[in-house]
């Protein structure tokens, strides 16, 4: 595994996050892929456990961070304000890792311009351990945005939502997928959006795949859309041409919504 990391076989791909109201690309989630010599591009589902077991999560995460900062420098002007969203697993979030992040000048420069969000999954119990509150606070004080990934599927309680320094939630795609067909999921999405907004957090909805889901999530008041309907994860070299196509698609979406009124 280490050999594969050192050979540069792990690459970052980027999935755009779109502001529902302006159509602007406000964020890029960094997702890792293993460009395997025989099997081709592999998703984290196929290798994250191996990485964890080999004790290489920190090495891989820092390699991804470095790659994405470099990629950001080469992006065209349309992405000048775009944030990077970087996934951190709870096992990564140690005192040492936070110290290394805070010593990384290019990362810190981006965070002071509020251009880095760390997404932390709530699927494990990490949020109930007081040590991580301290680590999260250090990141937040230094300007990093903090997001609860896969919101609704894990352990976060209302108390943690208000006490922890998160400023974004990402509603899990399982609820988004079901919201139009099942009133329980719709209620959960609606309630999560309202709650987050009352707590002055921004709301990303994951996994929007259809026009109907776009319209529905926008109407419920979500701020940001991430899903195949707008864009699949892609190499940074493809972002420029995606953006040209997306602008046309966004105009068409607006026109379709107007027509339906
Ligand atoms: O939970 P997290 O934010 O890490 O999820 C990102 C993952 O979700 C990526 O692997 C990405 O490929 C996948 N993904 C993103 N948008 C969609 C979508 O619209 N539908 C589905 N099924 N998966 C998606
Ligand atoms: Mn994520």
PDB file of C-alpha atoms and ligand atoms in Angstrom:
ATOM      1  CA  UNK A   1       0.000   0.000   0.000  1.00  0.00           C
ATOM      2  CA  UNK A   2       2.746   2.425   0.990  1.00  0.00           C
ATOM      3  CA  UNK A   3       4.450   1.601  -2.272  1.00  0.00           C
ATOM      4  CA  UNK A   4       1.252   2.494  -4.152  1.00  0.00           C
ATOM      5  CA  UNK A   5       0.973   5.822  -2.309  1.00  0.00           C
ATOM      6  CA  UNK A   6       4.608   6.655  -3.020  1.00  0.00           C
ATOM      7  CA  UNK A   7       4.212   5.741  -6.668  1.00  0.00           C
ATOM      8  CA  UNK A   8       1.393   8.285  -6.873  1.00  0.00           C
ATOM      9  CA  UNK A   9      -1.279   5.695  -7.624  1.00  0.00           C
ATOM     10  CA  UNK A  10      -3.724   7.445  -5.305  1.00  0.00           C
ATOM     11  CA  UNK A  11      -5.240  10.431  -7.029  1.00  0.00           C
ATOM     12  CA  UNK A  12      -7.729  13.089  -6.031  1.00  0.00           C
ATOM     13  CA  UNK A  13     -10.902  13.606  -7.969  1.00  0.00           C
ATOM     14  CA  UNK A  14     -13.176  16.554  -7.376  1.00  0.00           C
ATOM     15  CA  UNK A  15     -16.964  16.762  -7.181  1.00  0.00           C
ATOM     16  CA  UNK A  16     -18.489  20.230  -7.596  1.00  0.00           C
ATOM     17  CA  UNK A  17     -20.880  21.658  -5.008  1.00  0.00           C
ATOM     18  CA  UNK A  18     -23.366  24.145  -6.454  1.00  0.00           C
ATOM     19  CA  UNK A  19     -25.176  27.062  -4.856  1.00  0.00           C
ATOM     20  CA  UNK A  20     -28.881  26.456  -5.513  1.00  0.00           C
ATOM     21  CA  UNK A  21     -29.635  30.152  -5.985  1.00  0.00           C
ATOM     22  CA  UNK A  22     -26.716  31.369  -8.071  1.00  0.00           C
ATOM     23  CA  UNK A  23     -25.596  28.230  -9.887  1.00  0.00           C
ATOM     24  CA  UNK A  24     -22.008  29.036  -8.868  1.00  0.00           C
ATOM     25  CA  UNK A  25     -19.557  26.282  -8.018  1.00  0.00           C
ATOM     26  CA  UNK A  26     -18.969  27.115  -4.362  1.00  0.00           C
ATOM     27  CA  UNK A  27     -17.115  23.976  -3.375  1.00  0.00           C
ATOM     28  CA  UNK A  28     -15.179  20.959  -4.552  1.00  0.00           C
ATOM     29  CA  UNK A  29     -15.199  17.796  -2.493  1.00  0.00           C
ATOM     30  CA  UNK A  30     -11.882  16.000  -2.738  1.00  0.00           C
ATOM     31  CA  UNK A  31     -12.402  12.271  -3.167  1.00  0.00           C
ATOM     32  CA  UNK A  32      -9.615   9.734  -3.361  1.00  0.00           C
ATOM     33  CA  UNK A  33      -9.345   7.067  -6.009  1.00  0.00           C
ATOM     34  CA  UNK A  34      -6.783   4.328  -6.417  1.00  0.00           C
ATOM     35  CA  UNK A  35      -5.556   4.297 -10.000  1.00  0.00           C
ATOM     36  CA  UNK A  36      -4.748   0.619  -9.816  1.00  0.00           C
ATOM     37  CA  UNK A  37      -2.341  -0.690 -12.508  1.00  0.00           C
ATOM     38  CA  UNK A  38      -4.612  -3.671 -13.291  1.00  0.00           C
ATOM     39  CA  UNK A  39      -8.080  -2.841 -11.986  1.00  0.00           C
ATOM     40  CA  UNK A  40      -8.309   0.817 -13.056  1.00  0.00           C
ATOM     41  CA  UNK A  41      -9.898   3.554 -10.902  1.00  0.00           C
ATOM     42  CA  UNK A  42     -11.077   2.165  -7.564  1.00  0.00           C
ATOM     43  CA  UNK A  43     -13.380   3.897  -5.062  1.00  0.00           C
ATOM     44  CA  UNK A  44     -12.555   4.193  -1.361  1.00  0.00           C
ATOM     45  CA  UNK A  45     -15.032   1.387  -0.587  1.00  0.00           C
ATOM     46  CA  UNK A  46     -12.436  -0.976  -2.063  1.00  0.00           C
ATOM     47  CA  UNK A  47      -9.385   0.267  -0.178  1.00  0.00           C
ATOM     48  CA  UNK A  48     -10.168   2.392   2.896  1.00  0.00           C
ATOM     49  CA  UNK A  49     -10.231  -0.597   5.226  1.00  0.00           C
ATOM     50  CA  UNK A  50      -6.878  -1.809   3.918  1.00  0.00           C
ATOM     51  CA  UNK A  51      -5.459   1.691   4.352  1.00  0.00           C
ATOM     52  CA  UNK A  52      -6.726   1.883   7.934  1.00  0.00           C
ATOM     53  CA  UNK A  53      -5.361  -1.566   8.762  1.00  0.00           C
ATOM     54  CA  UNK A  54      -1.961  -0.723   7.310  1.00  0.00           C
ATOM     55  CA  UNK A  55      -1.906   2.413   9.486  1.00  0.00           C
ATOM     56  CA  UNK A  56      -1.606   4.601   6.413  1.00  0.00           C
ATOM     57  CA  UNK A  57      -4.657   6.844   6.803  1.00  0.00           C
ATOM     58  CA  UNK A  58      -2.573   9.839   7.853  1.00  0.00           C
ATOM     59  CA  UNK A  59      -0.079   9.369   5.026  1.00  0.00           C
ATOM     60  CA  UNK A  60      -2.842   9.077   2.435  1.00  0.00           C
ATOM     61  CA  UNK A  61      -4.825  12.031   3.795  1.00  0.00           C
ATOM     62  CA  UNK A  62      -1.822  14.351   3.717  1.00  0.00           C
ATOM     63  CA  UNK A  63      -0.946  13.182   0.199  1.00  0.00           C
ATOM     64  CA  UNK A  64      -4.532  14.015  -0.873  1.00  0.00           C
ATOM     65  CA  UNK A  65      -4.403  17.422   0.829  1.00  0.00           C
ATOM     66  CA  UNK A  66      -1.139  18.259  -0.910  1.00  0.00           C
ATOM     67  CA  UNK A  67      -2.464  17.170  -4.315  1.00  0.00           C
ATOM     68  CA  UNK A  68      -5.663  19.162  -3.977  1.00  0.00           C
ATOM     69  CA  UNK A  69      -3.900  22.363  -2.901  1.00  0.00           C
ATOM     70  CA  UNK A  70      -1.688  22.044  -5.980  1.00  0.00           C
ATOM     71  CA  UNK A  71      -4.716  21.401  -8.193  1.00  0.00           C
ATOM     72  CA  UNK A  72      -6.548  24.437  -6.803  1.00  0.00           C
ATOM     73  CA  UNK A  73      -3.686  26.682  -7.950  1.00  0.00           C
ATOM     74  CA  UNK A  74      -4.198  25.684 -11.568  1.00  0.00           C
ATOM     75  CA  UNK A  75      -7.963  26.152 -11.733  1.00  0.00           C
ATOM     76  CA  UNK A  76      -9.463  28.852 -13.970  1.00  0.00           C
ATOM     77  CA  UNK A  77     -10.994  32.081 -12.659  1.00  0.00           C
ATOM     78  CA  UNK A  78     -14.508  30.667 -12.312  1.00  0.00           C
ATOM     79  CA  UNK A  79     -13.141  28.733  -9.321  1.00  0.00           C
ATOM     80  CA  UNK A  80     -11.444  31.667  -7.577  1.00  0.00           C
ATOM     81  CA  UNK A  81     -13.869  31.589  -4.656  1.00  0.00           C
ATOM     82  CA  UNK A  82     -14.365  27.841  -4.600  1.00  0.00           C
ATOM     83  CA  UNK A  83     -13.759  25.980  -1.349  1.00  0.00           C
ATOM     84  CA  UNK A  84     -12.056  22.624  -0.966  1.00  0.00           C
ATOM     85  CA  UNK A  85     -13.919  20.038   1.086  1.00  0.00           C
ATOM     86  CA  UNK A  86     -11.605  17.436   2.517  1.00  0.00           C
ATOM     87  CA  UNK A  87     -12.767  14.260   4.244  1.00  0.00           C
ATOM     88  CA  UNK A  88     -11.184  13.428   7.572  1.00  0.00           C
ATOM     89  CA  UNK A  89     -11.849  10.107   9.209  1.00  0.00           C
ATOM     90  CA  UNK A  90     -12.036  10.071  13.004  1.00  0.00           C
ATOM     91  CA  UNK A  91      -8.908   7.878  13.169  1.00  0.00           C
ATOM     92  CA  UNK A  92      -7.021  10.641  11.380  1.00  0.00           C
ATOM     93  CA  UNK A  93      -8.081  13.278  13.843  1.00  0.00           C
ATOM     94  CA  UNK A  94      -5.268  13.082  16.378  1.00  0.00           C
ATOM     95  CA  UNK A  95      -3.328  15.772  18.172  1.00  0.00           C
ATOM     96  CA  UNK A  96      -0.320  15.157  15.898  1.00  0.00           C
ATOM     97  CA  UNK A  97      -2.367  15.430  12.721  1.00  0.00           C
ATOM     98  CA  UNK A  98      -3.944  18.697  13.845  1.00  0.00           C
ATOM     99  CA  UNK A  99      -0.484  20.059  14.665  1.00  0.00           C
ATOM    100  CA  UNK A 100       0.738  19.156  11.179  1.00  0.00           C
ATOM    101  CA  UNK A 101      -2.322  20.792   9.600  1.00  0.00           C
ATOM    102  CA  UNK A 102      -1.758  23.963  11.609  1.00  0.00           C
ATOM    103  CA  UNK A 103       1.902  24.026  10.573  1.00  0.00           C
ATOM    104  CA  UNK A 104       1.025  23.752   6.874  1.00  0.00           C
ATOM    105  CA  UNK A 105       1.251  27.320   5.621  1.00  0.00           C
ATOM    106  CA  UNK A 106      -0.573  26.857   2.323  1.00  0.00           C
ATOM    107  CA  UNK A 107      -3.467  25.098   4.030  1.00  0.00           C
ATOM    108  CA  UNK A 108      -3.610  27.765   6.708  1.00  0.00           C
ATOM    109  CA  UNK A 109      -3.559  30.551   4.126  1.00  0.00           C
ATOM    110  CA  UNK A 110      -6.568  28.969   2.409  1.00  0.00           C
ATOM    111  CA  UNK A 111      -8.375  28.523   5.712  1.00  0.00           C
ATOM    112  CA  UNK A 112      -7.939  32.145   6.641  1.00  0.00           C
ATOM    113  CA  UNK A 113      -9.650  32.949   3.399  1.00  0.00           C
ATOM    114  CA  UNK A 114     -12.152  30.335   4.589  1.00  0.00           C
ATOM    115  CA  UNK A 115     -11.513  28.150   1.607  1.00  0.00           C
ATOM    116  CA  UNK A 116     -11.082  24.808   3.363  1.00  0.00           C
ATOM    117  CA  UNK A 117     -13.824  22.685   4.876  1.00  0.00           C
ATOM    118  CA  UNK A 118     -13.067  19.504   6.749  1.00  0.00           C
ATOM    119  CA  UNK A 119     -15.858  16.960   6.474  1.00  0.00           C
ATOM    120  CA  UNK A 120     -16.063  14.657   9.432  1.00  0.00           C
ATOM    121  CA  UNK A 121     -18.359  11.701   9.294  1.00  0.00           C
ATOM    122  CA  UNK A 122     -20.727  11.243  12.187  1.00  0.00           C
ATOM    123  CA  UNK A 123     -20.917   7.512  11.602  1.00  0.00           C
ATOM    124  CA  UNK A 124     -18.611   6.719  14.486  1.00  0.00           C
ATOM    125  CA  UNK A 125     -18.749   7.695  18.128  1.00  0.00           C
ATOM    126  CA  UNK A 126     -15.880  10.136  17.855  1.00  0.00           C
ATOM    127  CA  UNK A 127     -18.177  13.069  18.498  1.00  0.00           C
ATOM    128  CA  UNK A 128     -18.896  11.894  22.002  1.00  0.00           C
ATOM    129  CA  UNK A 129     -15.251  11.958  23.055  1.00  0.00           C
ATOM    130  CA  UNK A 130     -14.207  15.216  24.638  1.00  0.00           C
ATOM    131  CA  UNK A 131     -10.715  15.162  23.104  1.00  0.00           C
ATOM    132  CA  UNK A 132     -12.129  15.686  19.658  1.00  0.00           C
ATOM    133  CA  UNK A 133     -14.104  18.717  20.786  1.00  0.00           C
ATOM    134  CA  UNK A 134     -10.784  20.311  21.637  1.00  0.00           C
ATOM    135  CA  UNK A 135      -9.197  19.295  18.333  1.00  0.00           C
ATOM    136  CA  UNK A 136     -12.185  20.457  16.321  1.00  0.00           C
ATOM    137  CA  UNK A 137     -12.190  23.771  18.142  1.00  0.00           C
ATOM    138  CA  UNK A 138      -8.527  24.315  17.305  1.00  0.00           C
ATOM    139  CA  UNK A 139      -9.266  23.765  13.641  1.00  0.00           C
ATOM    140  CA  UNK A 140     -12.276  26.072  13.714  1.00  0.00           C
ATOM    141  CA  UNK A 141     -10.440  28.843  15.583  1.00  0.00           C
ATOM    142  CA  UNK A 142      -7.810  28.721  12.855  1.00  0.00           C
ATOM    143  CA  UNK A 143     -10.385  29.457  10.199  1.00  0.00           C
ATOM    144  CA  UNK A 144     -11.203  26.001   8.865  1.00  0.00           C
ATOM    145  CA  UNK A 145     -14.843  25.236   8.164  1.00  0.00           C
ATOM    146  CA  UNK A 146     -16.161  22.057   9.737  1.00  0.00           C
ATOM    147  CA  UNK A 147     -18.887  19.941   8.244  1.00  0.00           C
ATOM    148  CA  UNK A 148     -20.804  16.933   9.573  1.00  0.00           C
ATOM    149  CA  UNK A 149     -20.783  14.404   6.756  1.00  0.00           C
ATOM    150  CA  UNK A 150     -23.571  11.836   6.208  1.00  0.00           C
ATOM    151  CA  UNK A 151     -25.823  13.783   8.575  1.00  0.00           C
ATOM    152  CA  UNK A 152     -28.744  11.772   9.901  1.00  0.00           C
ATOM    153  CA  UNK A 153     -27.100   8.350   9.739  1.00  0.00           C
ATOM    154  CA  UNK A 154     -24.921   8.367  12.839  1.00  0.00           C
ATOM    155  CA  UNK A 155     -24.526   9.440  16.376  1.00  0.00           C
ATOM    156  CA  UNK A 156     -24.745  13.191  16.472  1.00  0.00           C
ATOM    157  CA  UNK A 157     -27.246  14.490  18.966  1.00  0.00           C
ATOM    158  CA  UNK A 158     -28.941  17.844  19.113  1.00  0.00           C
ATOM    159  CA  UNK A 159     -26.683  18.750  22.011  1.00  0.00           C
ATOM    160  CA  UNK A 160     -23.566  18.063  19.948  1.00  0.00           C
ATOM    161  CA  UNK A 161     -24.946  20.043  17.041  1.00  0.00           C
ATOM    162  CA  UNK A 162     -25.129  23.120  19.215  1.00  0.00           C
ATOM    163  CA  UNK A 163     -21.967  22.560  21.279  1.00  0.00           C
ATOM    164  CA  UNK A 164     -19.520  21.480  18.616  1.00  0.00           C
ATOM    165  CA  UNK A 165     -18.031  24.111  16.316  1.00  0.00           C
ATOM    166  CA  UNK A 166     -19.520  22.788  13.068  1.00  0.00           C
ATOM    167  CA  UNK A 167     -20.733  25.336  10.565  1.00  0.00           C
ATOM    168  CA  UNK A 168     -22.091  22.999   7.903  1.00  0.00           C
ATOM    169  CA  UNK A 169     -24.099  19.814   7.672  1.00  0.00           C
ATOM    170  CA  UNK A 170     -24.235  17.452   4.721  1.00  0.00           C
ATOM    171  CA  UNK A 171     -27.502  15.599   4.602  1.00  0.00           C
ATOM    172  CA  UNK A 172     -26.874  11.965   3.736  1.00  0.00           C
ATOM    173  CA  UNK A 173     -27.834  10.895   0.263  1.00  0.00           C
ATOM    174  CA  UNK A 174     -30.061   8.069   1.499  1.00  0.00           C
ATOM    175  CA  UNK A 175     -32.585  10.672   2.717  1.00  0.00           C
ATOM    176  CA  UNK A 176     -32.267  12.718  -0.447  1.00  0.00           C
ATOM    177  CA  UNK A 177     -32.880   9.631  -2.586  1.00  0.00           C
ATOM    178  CA  UNK A 178     -36.062   8.784  -0.671  1.00  0.00           C
ATOM    179  CA  UNK A 179     -37.449  12.248   0.047  1.00  0.00           C
ATOM    180  CA  UNK A 180     -39.758  12.296  -2.955  1.00  0.00           C
ATOM    181  CA  UNK A 181     -41.138   8.830  -2.373  1.00  0.00           C
ATOM    182  CA  UNK A 182     -41.400   8.545   1.357  1.00  0.00           C
ATOM    183  CA  UNK A 183     -42.759  11.104   3.828  1.00  0.00           C
ATOM    184  CA  UNK A 184     -40.473  10.013   6.679  1.00  0.00           C
ATOM    185  CA  UNK A 185     -37.354  10.855   4.682  1.00  0.00           C
ATOM    186  CA  UNK A 186     -38.930  14.090   3.487  1.00  0.00           C
ATOM    187  CA  UNK A 187     -39.673  15.053   7.105  1.00  0.00           C
ATOM    188  CA  UNK A 188     -36.090  14.281   8.180  1.00  0.00           C
ATOM    189  CA  UNK A 189     -34.621  16.366   5.365  1.00  0.00           C
ATOM    190  CA  UNK A 190     -37.013  19.249   6.021  1.00  0.00           C
ATOM    191  CA  UNK A 191     -36.362  19.214   9.771  1.00  0.00           C
ATOM    192  CA  UNK A 192     -32.581  18.963   9.345  1.00  0.00           C
ATOM    193  CA  UNK A 193     -32.513  21.928   6.972  1.00  0.00           C
ATOM    194  CA  UNK A 194     -34.643  24.098   9.258  1.00  0.00           C
ATOM    195  CA  UNK A 195     -32.630  23.154  12.340  1.00  0.00           C
ATOM    196  CA  UNK A 196     -29.291  23.800  10.673  1.00  0.00           C
ATOM    197  CA  UNK A 197     -30.454  27.175   9.428  1.00  0.00           C
ATOM    198  CA  UNK A 198     -31.652  28.173  12.888  1.00  0.00           C
ATOM    199  CA  UNK A 199     -28.175  27.256  14.150  1.00  0.00           C
ATOM    200  CA  UNK A 200     -26.715  29.389  11.337  1.00  0.00           C
ATOM    201  CA  UNK A 201     -25.104  26.420   9.668  1.00  0.00           C
ATOM    202  CA  UNK A 202     -25.032  25.945   5.951  1.00  0.00           C
ATOM    203  CA  UNK A 203     -26.704  22.916   4.417  1.00  0.00           C
ATOM    204  CA  UNK A 204     -25.355  20.720   1.640  1.00  0.00           C
ATOM    205  CA  UNK A 205     -27.584  18.017   0.201  1.00  0.00           C
ATOM    206  CA  UNK A 206     -25.738  15.000  -1.156  1.00  0.00           C
ATOM    207  CA  UNK A 207     -26.758  12.655  -3.928  1.00  0.00           C
ATOM    208  CA  UNK A 208     -29.117  14.863  -5.952  1.00  0.00           C
ATOM    209  CA  UNK A 209     -29.581  12.902  -9.158  1.00  0.00           C
ATOM    210  CA  UNK A 210     -32.770  14.271 -10.758  1.00  0.00           C
ATOM    211  CA  UNK A 211     -34.399  17.548 -11.668  1.00  0.00           C
ATOM    212  CA  UNK A 212     -37.278  16.781  -9.281  1.00  0.00           C
ATOM    213  CA  UNK A 213     -34.832  16.343  -6.386  1.00  0.00           C
ATOM    214  CA  UNK A 214     -33.085  19.609  -7.286  1.00  0.00           C
ATOM    215  CA  UNK A 215     -36.405  21.519  -7.282  1.00  0.00           C
ATOM    216  CA  UNK A 216     -37.553  19.899  -4.046  1.00  0.00           C
ATOM    217  CA  UNK A 217     -34.307  20.491  -2.112  1.00  0.00           C
ATOM    218  CA  UNK A 218     -34.115  24.060  -3.329  1.00  0.00           C
ATOM    219  CA  UNK A 219     -37.682  24.680  -2.197  1.00  0.00           C
ATOM    220  CA  UNK A 220     -36.930  23.244   1.262  1.00  0.00           C
ATOM    221  CA  UNK A 221     -34.175  25.854   1.540  1.00  0.00           C
ATOM    222  CA  UNK A 222     -30.960  23.845   1.223  1.00  0.00           C
ATOM    223  CA  UNK A 223     -28.039  26.076   0.259  1.00  0.00           C
ATOM    224  CA  UNK A 224     -25.770  23.779  -1.705  1.00  0.00           C
ATOM    225  CA  UNK A 225     -26.264  20.840  -4.037  1.00  0.00           C
ATOM    226  CA  UNK A 226     -23.845  17.970  -4.580  1.00  0.00           C
ATOM    227  CA  UNK A 227     -24.814  15.102  -6.820  1.00  0.00           C
ATOM    228  CA  UNK A 228     -24.677  13.475 -10.202  1.00  0.00           C
ATOM    229  CA  UNK A 229     -27.441  15.806 -11.461  1.00  0.00           C
ATOM    230  CA  UNK A 230     -24.852  18.616 -11.464  1.00  0.00           C
ATOM    231  CA  UNK A 231     -21.573  16.772 -11.750  1.00  0.00           C
ATOM    232  CA  UNK A 232     -19.834  13.488 -11.089  1.00  0.00           C
ATOM    233  CA  UNK A 233     -16.428  13.467  -9.413  1.00  0.00           C
ATOM    234  CA  UNK A 234     -13.765  14.301 -12.015  1.00  0.00           C
ATOM    235  CA  UNK A 235     -10.058  14.975 -12.478  1.00  0.00           C
ATOM    236  CA  UNK A 236      -9.167  18.633 -12.038  1.00  0.00           C
ATOM    237  CA  UNK A 237      -8.229  18.922 -15.698  1.00  0.00           C
ATOM    238  CA  UNK A 238     -11.892  18.287 -16.561  1.00  0.00           C
ATOM    239  CA  UNK A 239     -13.370  20.967 -14.319  1.00  0.00           C
ATOM    240  CA  UNK A 240     -12.993  23.764 -16.832  1.00  0.00           C
ATOM    241  CA  UNK A 241     -14.969  22.080 -19.602  1.00  0.00           C
ATOM    242  CA  UNK A 242     -17.543  20.778 -17.099  1.00  0.00           C
ATOM    243  CA  UNK A 243     -18.147  24.361 -15.955  1.00  0.00           C
ATOM    244  CA  UNK A 244     -18.906  25.534 -19.491  1.00  0.00           C
ATOM    245  CA  UNK A 245     -21.495  22.764 -19.904  1.00  0.00           C
ATOM    246  CA  UNK A 246     -22.882  23.342 -16.435  1.00  0.00           C
ATOM    247  CA  UNK A 247     -23.664  26.991 -17.140  1.00  0.00           C
ATOM    248  CA  UNK A 248     -25.844  25.947 -20.065  1.00  0.00           C
ATOM    249  CA  UNK A 249     -27.468  23.240 -17.962  1.00  0.00           C
ATOM    250  CA  UNK A 250     -28.152  25.725 -15.152  1.00  0.00           C
ATOM    251  CA  UNK A 251     -29.891  28.118 -17.565  1.00  0.00           C
ATOM    252  CA  UNK A 252     -32.022  25.219 -18.759  1.00  0.00           C
ATOM    253  CA  UNK A 253     -32.896  24.269 -15.174  1.00  0.00           C
ATOM    254  CA  UNK A 254     -33.966  27.838 -14.411  1.00  0.00           C
ATOM    255  CA  UNK A 255     -36.084  27.963 -17.566  1.00  0.00           C
ATOM    256  CA  UNK A 256     -37.740  24.642 -16.753  1.00  0.00           C
ATOM    257  CA  UNK A 257     -38.597  25.824 -13.232  1.00  0.00           C
ATOM    258  CA  UNK A 258     -40.088  29.055 -14.591  1.00  0.00           C
ATOM    259  CA  UNK A 259     -42.147  27.145 -17.105  1.00  0.00           C
ATOM    260  CA  UNK A 260     -43.578  24.909 -14.397  1.00  0.00           C
ATOM    261  CA  UNK A 261     -44.842  27.880 -12.341  1.00  0.00           C
TER     262      UNK A 261
HETATM  263  O1  LIG B   1     -20.402  10.956   2.126  1.00  0.00           O
HETATM  264  P1  LIG B   1     -19.439  11.611   1.169  1.00  0.00           P
HETATM  265  O2  LIG B   1     -19.633  13.110   1.083  1.00  0.00           O
HETATM  266  O3  LIG B   1     -18.008  11.290   1.434  1.00  0.00           O
HETATM  267  O4  LIG B   1     -19.870  11.003  -0.242  1.00  0.00           O
HETATM  268  C1  LIG B   1     -19.186  11.184  -1.402  1.00  0.00           C
HETATM  269  C2  LIG B   1     -19.432   9.965  -2.269  1.00  0.00           C
HETATM  270  O5  LIG B   1     -20.756  10.002  -2.813  1.00  0.00           O
HETATM  271  C3  LIG B   1     -18.497   9.909  -3.450  1.00  0.00           C
HETATM  272  O6  LIG B   1     -17.883   8.639  -3.502  1.00  0.00           O
HETATM  273  C4  LIG B   1     -19.369  10.169  -4.661  1.00  0.00           C
HETATM  274  O7  LIG B   1     -18.914   9.439  -5.786  1.00  0.00           O
HETATM  275  C5  LIG B   1     -20.757   9.715  -4.198  1.00  0.00           C
HETATM  276  N1  LIG B   1     -21.819  10.488  -4.833  1.00  0.00           N
HETATM  277  C6  LIG B   1     -21.803  11.803  -5.071  1.00  0.00           C
HETATM  278  N2  LIG B   1     -22.938  12.223  -5.675  1.00  0.00           N
HETATM  279  C7  LIG B   1     -23.711  11.122  -5.830  1.00  0.00           C
HETATM  280  C8  LIG B   1     -25.005  10.907  -6.418  1.00  0.00           C
HETATM  281  O8  LIG B   1     -25.685  11.803  -6.922  1.00  0.00           O
HETATM  282  N3  LIG B   1     -25.475   9.621  -6.365  1.00  0.00           N
HETATM  283  C9  LIG B   1     -24.758   8.597  -5.827  1.00  0.00           C
HETATM  284  N4  LIG B   1     -25.315   7.369  -5.836  1.00  0.00           N
HETATM  285  N5  LIG B   1     -23.536   8.768  -5.289  1.00  0.00           N
HETATM  286  C10 LIG B   1     -23.000  10.007  -5.281  1.00  0.00           C
HETATM  287 MN1  LIG B   2     -17.722  13.617   2.304  1.00  0.00          MN
END
